[in-house]
Short mmCIF file of C-alpha atoms in Angstrom, two decimals:
data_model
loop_
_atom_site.label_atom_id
_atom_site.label_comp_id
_atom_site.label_asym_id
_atom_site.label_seq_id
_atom_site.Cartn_x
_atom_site.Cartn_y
_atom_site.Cartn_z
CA UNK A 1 3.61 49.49 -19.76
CA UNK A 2 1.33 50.92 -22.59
CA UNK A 3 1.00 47.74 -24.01
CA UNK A 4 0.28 45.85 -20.68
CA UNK A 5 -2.48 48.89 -20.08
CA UNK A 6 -4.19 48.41 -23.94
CA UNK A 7 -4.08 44.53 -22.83
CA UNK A 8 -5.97 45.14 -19.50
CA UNK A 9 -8.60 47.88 -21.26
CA UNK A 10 -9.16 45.19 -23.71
CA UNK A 11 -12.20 42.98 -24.22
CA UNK A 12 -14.82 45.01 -23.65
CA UNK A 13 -16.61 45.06 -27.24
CA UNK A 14 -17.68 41.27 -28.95
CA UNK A 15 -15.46 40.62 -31.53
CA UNK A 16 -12.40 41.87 -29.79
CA UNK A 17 -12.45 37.82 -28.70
CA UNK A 18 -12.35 36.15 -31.84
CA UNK A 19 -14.73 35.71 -34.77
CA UNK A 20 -15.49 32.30 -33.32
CA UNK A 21 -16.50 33.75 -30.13
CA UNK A 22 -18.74 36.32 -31.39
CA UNK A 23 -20.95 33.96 -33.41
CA UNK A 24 -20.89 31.64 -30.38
CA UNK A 25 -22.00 34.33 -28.14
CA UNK A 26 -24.45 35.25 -30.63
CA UNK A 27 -26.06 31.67 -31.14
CA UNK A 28 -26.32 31.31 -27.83
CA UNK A 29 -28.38 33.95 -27.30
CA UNK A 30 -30.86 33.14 -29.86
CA UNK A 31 -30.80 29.51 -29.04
CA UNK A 32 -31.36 29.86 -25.34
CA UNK A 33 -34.24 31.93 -25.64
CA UNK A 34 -35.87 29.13 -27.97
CA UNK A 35 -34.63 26.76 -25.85
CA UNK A 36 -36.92 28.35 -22.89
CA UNK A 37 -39.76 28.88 -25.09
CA UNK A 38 -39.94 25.45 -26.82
CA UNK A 39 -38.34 23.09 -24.11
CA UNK A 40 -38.56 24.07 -20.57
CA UNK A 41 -41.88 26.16 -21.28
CA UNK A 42 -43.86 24.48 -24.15
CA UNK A 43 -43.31 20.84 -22.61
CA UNK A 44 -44.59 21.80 -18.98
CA UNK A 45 -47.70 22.74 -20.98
CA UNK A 46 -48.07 20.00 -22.72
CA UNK A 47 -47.95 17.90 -19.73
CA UNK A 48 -50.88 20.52 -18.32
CA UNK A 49 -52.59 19.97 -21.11
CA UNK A 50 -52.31 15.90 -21.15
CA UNK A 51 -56.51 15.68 -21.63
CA UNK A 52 -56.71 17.98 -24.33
CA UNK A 53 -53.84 16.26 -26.58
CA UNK A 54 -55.39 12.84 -25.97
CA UNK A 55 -58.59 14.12 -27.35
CA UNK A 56 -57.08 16.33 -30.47
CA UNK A 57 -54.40 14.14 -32.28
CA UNK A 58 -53.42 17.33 -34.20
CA UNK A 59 -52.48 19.06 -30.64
CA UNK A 60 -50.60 15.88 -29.62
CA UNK A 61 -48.31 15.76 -32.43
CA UNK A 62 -47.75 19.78 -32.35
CA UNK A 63 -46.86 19.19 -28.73
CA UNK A 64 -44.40 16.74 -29.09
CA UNK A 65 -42.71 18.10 -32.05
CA UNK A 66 -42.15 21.10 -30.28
CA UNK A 67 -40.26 19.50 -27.82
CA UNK A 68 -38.41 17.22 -29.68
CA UNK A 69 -37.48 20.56 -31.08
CA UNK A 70 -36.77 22.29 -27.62
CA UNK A 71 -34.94 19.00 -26.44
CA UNK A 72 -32.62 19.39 -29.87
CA UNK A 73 -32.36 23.33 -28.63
CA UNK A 74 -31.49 22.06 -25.20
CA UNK A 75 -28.31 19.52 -26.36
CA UNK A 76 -26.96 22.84 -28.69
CA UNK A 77 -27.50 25.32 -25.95
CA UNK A 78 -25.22 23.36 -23.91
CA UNK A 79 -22.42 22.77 -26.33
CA UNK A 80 -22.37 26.66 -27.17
CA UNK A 81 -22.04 26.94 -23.60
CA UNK A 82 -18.92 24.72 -22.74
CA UNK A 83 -17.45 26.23 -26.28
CA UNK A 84 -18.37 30.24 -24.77
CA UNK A 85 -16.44 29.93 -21.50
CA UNK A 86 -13.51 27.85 -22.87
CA UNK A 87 -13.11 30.48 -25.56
CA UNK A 88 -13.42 33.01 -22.85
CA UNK A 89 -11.06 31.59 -20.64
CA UNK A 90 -8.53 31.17 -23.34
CA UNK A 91 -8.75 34.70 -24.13
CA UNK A 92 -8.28 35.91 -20.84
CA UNK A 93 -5.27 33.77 -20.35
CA UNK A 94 -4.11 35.71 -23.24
CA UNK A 95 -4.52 39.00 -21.58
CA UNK A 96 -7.55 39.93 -23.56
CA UNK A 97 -9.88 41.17 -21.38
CA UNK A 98 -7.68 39.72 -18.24
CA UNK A 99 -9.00 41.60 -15.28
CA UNK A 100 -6.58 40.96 -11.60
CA UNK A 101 -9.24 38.59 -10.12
CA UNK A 102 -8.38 35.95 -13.23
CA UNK A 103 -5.84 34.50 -10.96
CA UNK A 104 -9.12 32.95 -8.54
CA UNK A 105 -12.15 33.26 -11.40
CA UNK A 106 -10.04 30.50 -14.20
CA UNK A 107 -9.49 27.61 -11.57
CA UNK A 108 -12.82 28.21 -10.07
CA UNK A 109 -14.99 28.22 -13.58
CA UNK A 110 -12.55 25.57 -14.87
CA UNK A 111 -13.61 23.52 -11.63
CA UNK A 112 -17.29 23.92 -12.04
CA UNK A 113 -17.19 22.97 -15.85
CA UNK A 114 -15.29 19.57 -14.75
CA UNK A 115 -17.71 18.42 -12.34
CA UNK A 116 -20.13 19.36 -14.78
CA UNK A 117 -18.96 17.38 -17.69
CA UNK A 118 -18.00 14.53 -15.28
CA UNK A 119 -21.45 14.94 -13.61
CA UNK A 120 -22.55 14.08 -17.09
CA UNK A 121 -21.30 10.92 -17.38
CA UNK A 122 -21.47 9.80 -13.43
CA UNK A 123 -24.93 11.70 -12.26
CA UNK A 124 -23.99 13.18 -8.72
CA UNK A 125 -25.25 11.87 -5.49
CA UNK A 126 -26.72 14.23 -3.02
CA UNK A 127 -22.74 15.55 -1.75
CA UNK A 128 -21.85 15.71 -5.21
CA UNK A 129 -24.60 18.23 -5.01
CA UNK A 130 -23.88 20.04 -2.13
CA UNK A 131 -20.01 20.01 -4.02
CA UNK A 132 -21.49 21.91 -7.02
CA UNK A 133 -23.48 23.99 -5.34
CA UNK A 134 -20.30 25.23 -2.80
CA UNK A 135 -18.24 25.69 -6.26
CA UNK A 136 -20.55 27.55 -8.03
CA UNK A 137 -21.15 30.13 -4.77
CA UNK A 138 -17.26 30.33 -4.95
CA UNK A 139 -17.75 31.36 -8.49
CA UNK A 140 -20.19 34.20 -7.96
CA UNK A 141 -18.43 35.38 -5.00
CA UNK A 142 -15.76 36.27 -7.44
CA UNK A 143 -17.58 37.76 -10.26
CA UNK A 144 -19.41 39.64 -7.77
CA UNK A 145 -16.64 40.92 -6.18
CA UNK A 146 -14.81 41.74 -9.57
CA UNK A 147 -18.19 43.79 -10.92
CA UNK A 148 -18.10 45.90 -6.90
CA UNK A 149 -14.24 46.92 -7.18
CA UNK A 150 -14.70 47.96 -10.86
CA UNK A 151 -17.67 49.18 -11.48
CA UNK A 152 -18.76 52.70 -10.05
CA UNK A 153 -21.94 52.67 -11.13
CA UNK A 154 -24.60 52.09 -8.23
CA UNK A 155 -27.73 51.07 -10.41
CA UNK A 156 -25.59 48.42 -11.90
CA UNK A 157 -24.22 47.34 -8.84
CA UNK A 158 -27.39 47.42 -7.08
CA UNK A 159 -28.53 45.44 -10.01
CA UNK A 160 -26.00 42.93 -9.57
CA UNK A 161 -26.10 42.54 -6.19
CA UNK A 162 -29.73 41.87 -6.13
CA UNK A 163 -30.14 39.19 -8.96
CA UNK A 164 -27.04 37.31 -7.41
CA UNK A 165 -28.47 37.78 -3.59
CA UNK A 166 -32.10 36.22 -5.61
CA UNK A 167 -30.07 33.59 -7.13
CA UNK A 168 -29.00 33.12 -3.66
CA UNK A 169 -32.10 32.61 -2.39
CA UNK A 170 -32.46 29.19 -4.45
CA UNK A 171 -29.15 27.90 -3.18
CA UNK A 172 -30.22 28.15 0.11
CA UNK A 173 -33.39 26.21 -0.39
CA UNK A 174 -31.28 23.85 -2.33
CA UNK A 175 -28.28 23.27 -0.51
CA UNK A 176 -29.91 23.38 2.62
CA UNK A 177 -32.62 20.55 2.02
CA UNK A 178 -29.91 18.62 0.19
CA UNK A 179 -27.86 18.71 3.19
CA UNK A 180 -30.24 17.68 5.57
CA UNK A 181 -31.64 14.63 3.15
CA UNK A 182 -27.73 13.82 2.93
CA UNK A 183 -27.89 13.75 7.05
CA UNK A 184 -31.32 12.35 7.44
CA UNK A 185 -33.14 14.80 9.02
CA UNK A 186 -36.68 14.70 9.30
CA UNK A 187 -36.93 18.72 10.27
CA UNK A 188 -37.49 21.21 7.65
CA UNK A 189 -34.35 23.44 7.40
CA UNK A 190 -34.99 27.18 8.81
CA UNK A 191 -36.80 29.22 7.04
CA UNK A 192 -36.22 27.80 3.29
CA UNK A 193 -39.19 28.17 2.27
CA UNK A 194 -39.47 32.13 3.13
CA UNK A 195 -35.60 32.94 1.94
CA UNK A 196 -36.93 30.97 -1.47
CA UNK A 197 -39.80 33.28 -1.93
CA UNK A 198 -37.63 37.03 -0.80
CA UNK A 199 -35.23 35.07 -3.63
CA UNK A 200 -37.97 35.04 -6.16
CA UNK A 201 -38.68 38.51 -5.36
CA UNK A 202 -35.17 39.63 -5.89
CA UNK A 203 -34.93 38.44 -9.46
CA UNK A 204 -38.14 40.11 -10.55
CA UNK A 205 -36.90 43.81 -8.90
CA UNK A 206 -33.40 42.45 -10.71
CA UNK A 207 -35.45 42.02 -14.15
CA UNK A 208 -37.06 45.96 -13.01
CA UNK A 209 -33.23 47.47 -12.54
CA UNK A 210 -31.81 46.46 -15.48
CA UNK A 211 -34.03 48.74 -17.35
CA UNK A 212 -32.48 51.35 -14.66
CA UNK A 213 -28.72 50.41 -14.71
CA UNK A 214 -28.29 50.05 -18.34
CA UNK A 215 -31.43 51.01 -20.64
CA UNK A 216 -32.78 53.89 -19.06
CA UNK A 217 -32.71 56.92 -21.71
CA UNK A 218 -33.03 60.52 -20.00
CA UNK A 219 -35.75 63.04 -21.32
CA UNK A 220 -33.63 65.50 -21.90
CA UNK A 221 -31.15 63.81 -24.26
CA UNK A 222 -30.98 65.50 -27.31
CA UNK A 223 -31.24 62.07 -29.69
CA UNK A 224 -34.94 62.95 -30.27
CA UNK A 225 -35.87 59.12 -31.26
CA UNK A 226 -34.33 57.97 -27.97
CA UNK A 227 -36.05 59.95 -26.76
CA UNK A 228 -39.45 59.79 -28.28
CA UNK A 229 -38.62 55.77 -27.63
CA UNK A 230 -38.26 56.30 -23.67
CA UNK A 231 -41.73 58.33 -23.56
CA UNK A 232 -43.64 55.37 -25.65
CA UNK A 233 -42.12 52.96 -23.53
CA UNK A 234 -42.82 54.68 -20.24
CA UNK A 235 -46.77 55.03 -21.16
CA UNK A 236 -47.08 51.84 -22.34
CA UNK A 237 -45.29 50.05 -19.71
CA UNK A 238 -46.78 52.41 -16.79
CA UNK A 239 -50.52 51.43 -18.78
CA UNK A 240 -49.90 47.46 -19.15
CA UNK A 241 -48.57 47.64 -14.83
CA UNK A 242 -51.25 50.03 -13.48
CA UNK A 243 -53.84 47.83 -15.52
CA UNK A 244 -52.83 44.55 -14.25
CA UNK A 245 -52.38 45.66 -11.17
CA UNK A 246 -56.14 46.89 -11.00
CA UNK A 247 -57.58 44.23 -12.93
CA UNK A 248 -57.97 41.62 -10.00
CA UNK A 249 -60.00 44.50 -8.26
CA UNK A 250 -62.09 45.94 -10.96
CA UNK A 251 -63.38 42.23 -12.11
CA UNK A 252 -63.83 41.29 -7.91
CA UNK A 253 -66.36 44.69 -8.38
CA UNK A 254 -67.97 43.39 -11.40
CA UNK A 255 -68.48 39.66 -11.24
CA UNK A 256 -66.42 37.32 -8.47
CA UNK A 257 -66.95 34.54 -10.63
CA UNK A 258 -65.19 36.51 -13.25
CA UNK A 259 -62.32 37.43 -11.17
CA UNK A 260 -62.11 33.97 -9.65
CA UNK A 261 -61.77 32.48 -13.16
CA UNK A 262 -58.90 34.87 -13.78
CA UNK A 263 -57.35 33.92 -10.79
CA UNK A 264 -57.59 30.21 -11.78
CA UNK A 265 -55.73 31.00 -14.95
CA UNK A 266 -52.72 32.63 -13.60
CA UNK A 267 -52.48 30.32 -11.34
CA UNK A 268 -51.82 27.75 -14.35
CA UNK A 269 -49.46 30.16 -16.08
CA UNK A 270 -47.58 30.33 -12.67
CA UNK A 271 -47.36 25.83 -12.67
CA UNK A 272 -45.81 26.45 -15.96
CA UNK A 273 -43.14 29.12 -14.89
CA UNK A 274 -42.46 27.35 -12.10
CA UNK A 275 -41.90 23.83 -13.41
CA UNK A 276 -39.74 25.94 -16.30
CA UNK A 277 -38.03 29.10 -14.75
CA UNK A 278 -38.63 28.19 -11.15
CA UNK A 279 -40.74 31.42 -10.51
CA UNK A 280 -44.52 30.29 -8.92
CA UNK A 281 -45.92 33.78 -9.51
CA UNK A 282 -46.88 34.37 -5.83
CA UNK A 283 -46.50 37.72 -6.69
CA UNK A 284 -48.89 39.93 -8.23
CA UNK A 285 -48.82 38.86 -12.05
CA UNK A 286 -48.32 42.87 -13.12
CA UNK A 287 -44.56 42.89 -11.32
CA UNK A 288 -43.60 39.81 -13.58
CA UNK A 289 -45.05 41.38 -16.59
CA UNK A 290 -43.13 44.83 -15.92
CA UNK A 291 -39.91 42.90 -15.38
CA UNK A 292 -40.30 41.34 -18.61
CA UNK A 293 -40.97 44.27 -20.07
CA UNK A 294 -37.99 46.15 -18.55
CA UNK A 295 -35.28 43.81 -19.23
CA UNK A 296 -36.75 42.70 -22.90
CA UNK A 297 -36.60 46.43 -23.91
CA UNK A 298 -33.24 46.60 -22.16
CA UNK A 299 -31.35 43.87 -23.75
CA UNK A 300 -32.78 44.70 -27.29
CA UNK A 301 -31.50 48.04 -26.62
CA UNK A 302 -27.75 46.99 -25.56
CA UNK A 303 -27.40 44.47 -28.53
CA UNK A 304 -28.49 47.02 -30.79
CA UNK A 305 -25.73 49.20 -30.14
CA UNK A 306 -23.82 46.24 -29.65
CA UNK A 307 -22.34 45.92 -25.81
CA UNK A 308 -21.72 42.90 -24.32
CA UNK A 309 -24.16 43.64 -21.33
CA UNK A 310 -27.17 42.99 -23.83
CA UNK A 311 -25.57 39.23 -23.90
CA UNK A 312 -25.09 39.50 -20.51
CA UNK A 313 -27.80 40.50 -18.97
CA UNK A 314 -29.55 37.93 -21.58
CA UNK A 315 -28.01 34.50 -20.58
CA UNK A 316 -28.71 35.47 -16.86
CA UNK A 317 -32.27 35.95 -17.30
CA UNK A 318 -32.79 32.94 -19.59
CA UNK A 319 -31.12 30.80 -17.55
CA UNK A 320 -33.99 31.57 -14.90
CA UNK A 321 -34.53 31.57 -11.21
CA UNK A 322 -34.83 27.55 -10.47
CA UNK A 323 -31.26 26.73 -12.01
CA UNK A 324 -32.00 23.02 -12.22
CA UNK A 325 -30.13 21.77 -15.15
CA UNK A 326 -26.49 22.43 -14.76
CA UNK A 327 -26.05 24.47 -18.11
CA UNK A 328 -28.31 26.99 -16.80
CA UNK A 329 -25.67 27.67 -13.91
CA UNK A 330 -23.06 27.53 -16.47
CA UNK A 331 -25.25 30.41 -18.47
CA UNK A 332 -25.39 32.63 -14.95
CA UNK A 333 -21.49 32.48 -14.95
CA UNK A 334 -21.18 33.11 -18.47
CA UNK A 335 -23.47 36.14 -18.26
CA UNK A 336 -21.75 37.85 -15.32
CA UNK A 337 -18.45 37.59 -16.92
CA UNK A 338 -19.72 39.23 -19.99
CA UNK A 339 -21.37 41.92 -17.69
CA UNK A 340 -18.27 42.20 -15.91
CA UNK A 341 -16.46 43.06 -19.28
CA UNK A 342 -18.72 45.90 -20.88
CA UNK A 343 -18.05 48.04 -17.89
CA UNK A 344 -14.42 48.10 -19.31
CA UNK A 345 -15.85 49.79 -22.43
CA UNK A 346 -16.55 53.06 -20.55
CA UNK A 347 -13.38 52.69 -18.55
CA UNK A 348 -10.39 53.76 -21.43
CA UNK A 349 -9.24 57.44 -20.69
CA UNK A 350 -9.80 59.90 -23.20
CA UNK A 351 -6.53 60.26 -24.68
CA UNK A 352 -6.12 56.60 -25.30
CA UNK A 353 -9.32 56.39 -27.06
CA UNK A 354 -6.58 57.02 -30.42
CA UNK A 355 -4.54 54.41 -29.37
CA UNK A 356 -7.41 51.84 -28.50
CA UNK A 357 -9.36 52.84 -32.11
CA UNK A 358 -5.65 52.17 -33.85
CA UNK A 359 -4.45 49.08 -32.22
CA UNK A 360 -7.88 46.95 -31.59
CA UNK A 361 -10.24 45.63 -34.51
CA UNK A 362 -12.98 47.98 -35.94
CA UNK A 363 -16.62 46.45 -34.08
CA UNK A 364 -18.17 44.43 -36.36
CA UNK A 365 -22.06 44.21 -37.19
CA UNK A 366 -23.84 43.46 -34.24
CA UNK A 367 -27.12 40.89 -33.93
CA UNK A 368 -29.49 43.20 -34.68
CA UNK A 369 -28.76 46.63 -36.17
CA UNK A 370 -30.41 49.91 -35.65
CA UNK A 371 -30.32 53.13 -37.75
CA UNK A 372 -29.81 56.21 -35.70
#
């Protein structure tokens, strides 16, 4: 019975899944985030820039090196991802890190990475679509309901809840357009358009919690570089949101043509975000900038100390809100069953924390390191 409890408690730090794993999970990371940057953001503004690289050769060839770099970044970020989850899966048919809703999450995850690789090879028609999509809700169903029953903390649950209810808000618009192009219909589908844009909204606020759920530092802690971190970060986040959001107002007083310029310009970085990460900035521009903000600070913070929410919480937010290529919906899985194994680091009883520390591997380095 001991044993069977150290087996369940298990998982929740990196390298408790393998060497292979770890670097895996660590690659991933890094590569995914150049993989946005160079592929999925870089080449939509090249193609918005089309004038200005026929009339500068040297911006041309920058252009399309960069994403013949990002397309490279795109072929690796995939394989790390198949490699990830069947690593993960093996390990939790091993008991590490098993949790009781394995017995549903396996099949389902091992479903959706078959149709994927077959999808691969045979691209689907519009039911295959609709398939994927019904697999993959299946699949977050699960992990959601894993993350509710063991996981007392509200802020992360809220947190959870509300990226997966914005992720949500995609399949709808997907799924339900799909479906009716299957059937033929010439009507719009209810209300797609609206539950899309409350879905886009979601996953900013999500981006605003995580710095809530799991990097929020109290005042009053008594690490006086935490906390001298939290107070910098709180002014200069506060100043870079209260300035943006003024700035559309303050120019409008000073020169229209000013603020209509500005206007003009976000409205090209919004083409670009949503061609990449699905998100068409309909929003004020200074709620996107403080969710970057909040979960950037966040996930620096977690991989610092080395928790498998940083990667987490990561791969969710990489992956975007538009989750058009079918490793990015891989990546959302990924991340939610890495989430839904750090809360298990909290979880071990005091007096087993001597049995854990003698029977489980010392924690390795983790990607970045930070003296404390």
């Amino acid at each position: 019975m001991l044993g069977a409890a150290v087996a369940e408690k298990g998982g929740g730090r990196l390298e408790e899944h393998g060497l292979l794993f770890e670097y895996t999970a660590k690659f991933l990371l890094l590569a995914g985030l150049l993989e946005l940057i160079l592929y999925r953001l870089v080449s939509r503004l090249g193609m918005h820039l089309s004038k200005l690289a026929q009339k500068y050769e040297s911006v041309r060839i920058s252009l399309k090196t960069l994403s013949s770099i990002g397309f490279t970044l795109l072929n690796l970020v995939s394989m790390l991802v198949f490699l990830a989850l069947l690593l993960l899966m093996l390990n939790k048919s091993r008991a590490i890190g098993a949790g009781r809703y394995d017995a549903l999450l396996i099949p389902s995850v091992s479903l959706l990475v078959l149709l994927t690789v077959a999808f691969l090879f045979f691209p689907p028609t519009m039911l295959g679509s609709i398939l994927y999509n019904a697999v993959f809700i299946v699949v977050l169903a699960i992990l959601v309901a894993e993350h509710l029953a063991t996981n007392h903390s509200w802020a992360q649950r809220s947190t959870v809840l509300c990226f997966v209810l914005g992720i949500g808000g995609w399949l709808y618009y997907q799924t339900l357009s799909t479906t009716y192009g299957l059937l033929k219909l010439a009507a719009a589908p209810p209300i797609v358009h609206e539950v899309n844009r409350i879905g886009e909204a979601l996953m900013v606020l999500a981006s605003i919690l995580v710095f809530w759920a799991y990097g929020a530092t109290p005042l009053w802690t008594n690490n006086k570089k935490q906390r001298r971190r939290a107070v910098i970060f709180a002014l200069v986040g506060g100043g870079v949101f209260l300035g943006l959001l003024g700035l559309d107002y303050i120019l409008g007083l000073y020169d229209p043509a000013v603020a209509e310029s500005v206007r003009k310009a976000g409205e090209g970085i919004g083409w670009i975000f949503q061609m990449g990460m699905g998100y068409t900035f309909y929003l004020p521009f200074a709620f996107y900038v403080a969710g970057l903000l909040c979960w950037s600070y966040t996930v620096i913070k977690l991989l610092t100390i080395g928790r498998l929410a940083g990667y987490g919480l990561g791969l969710m937010f990489i992956a975007g809100y538009a989750l058009q290529l079918s490793h990015l919906t891989l990546m959302v899985v990924l991340g939610l069953m890495l989430l839904n194994l750090d809360k298990r680091r909290g979880a071990v009883p005091a007096n087993d924390a001597g049995l854990e520390g003698g029977l489980l591997s010392q924690p390795s380095q983790p990607l970045l390191s930070e003296r404390t």
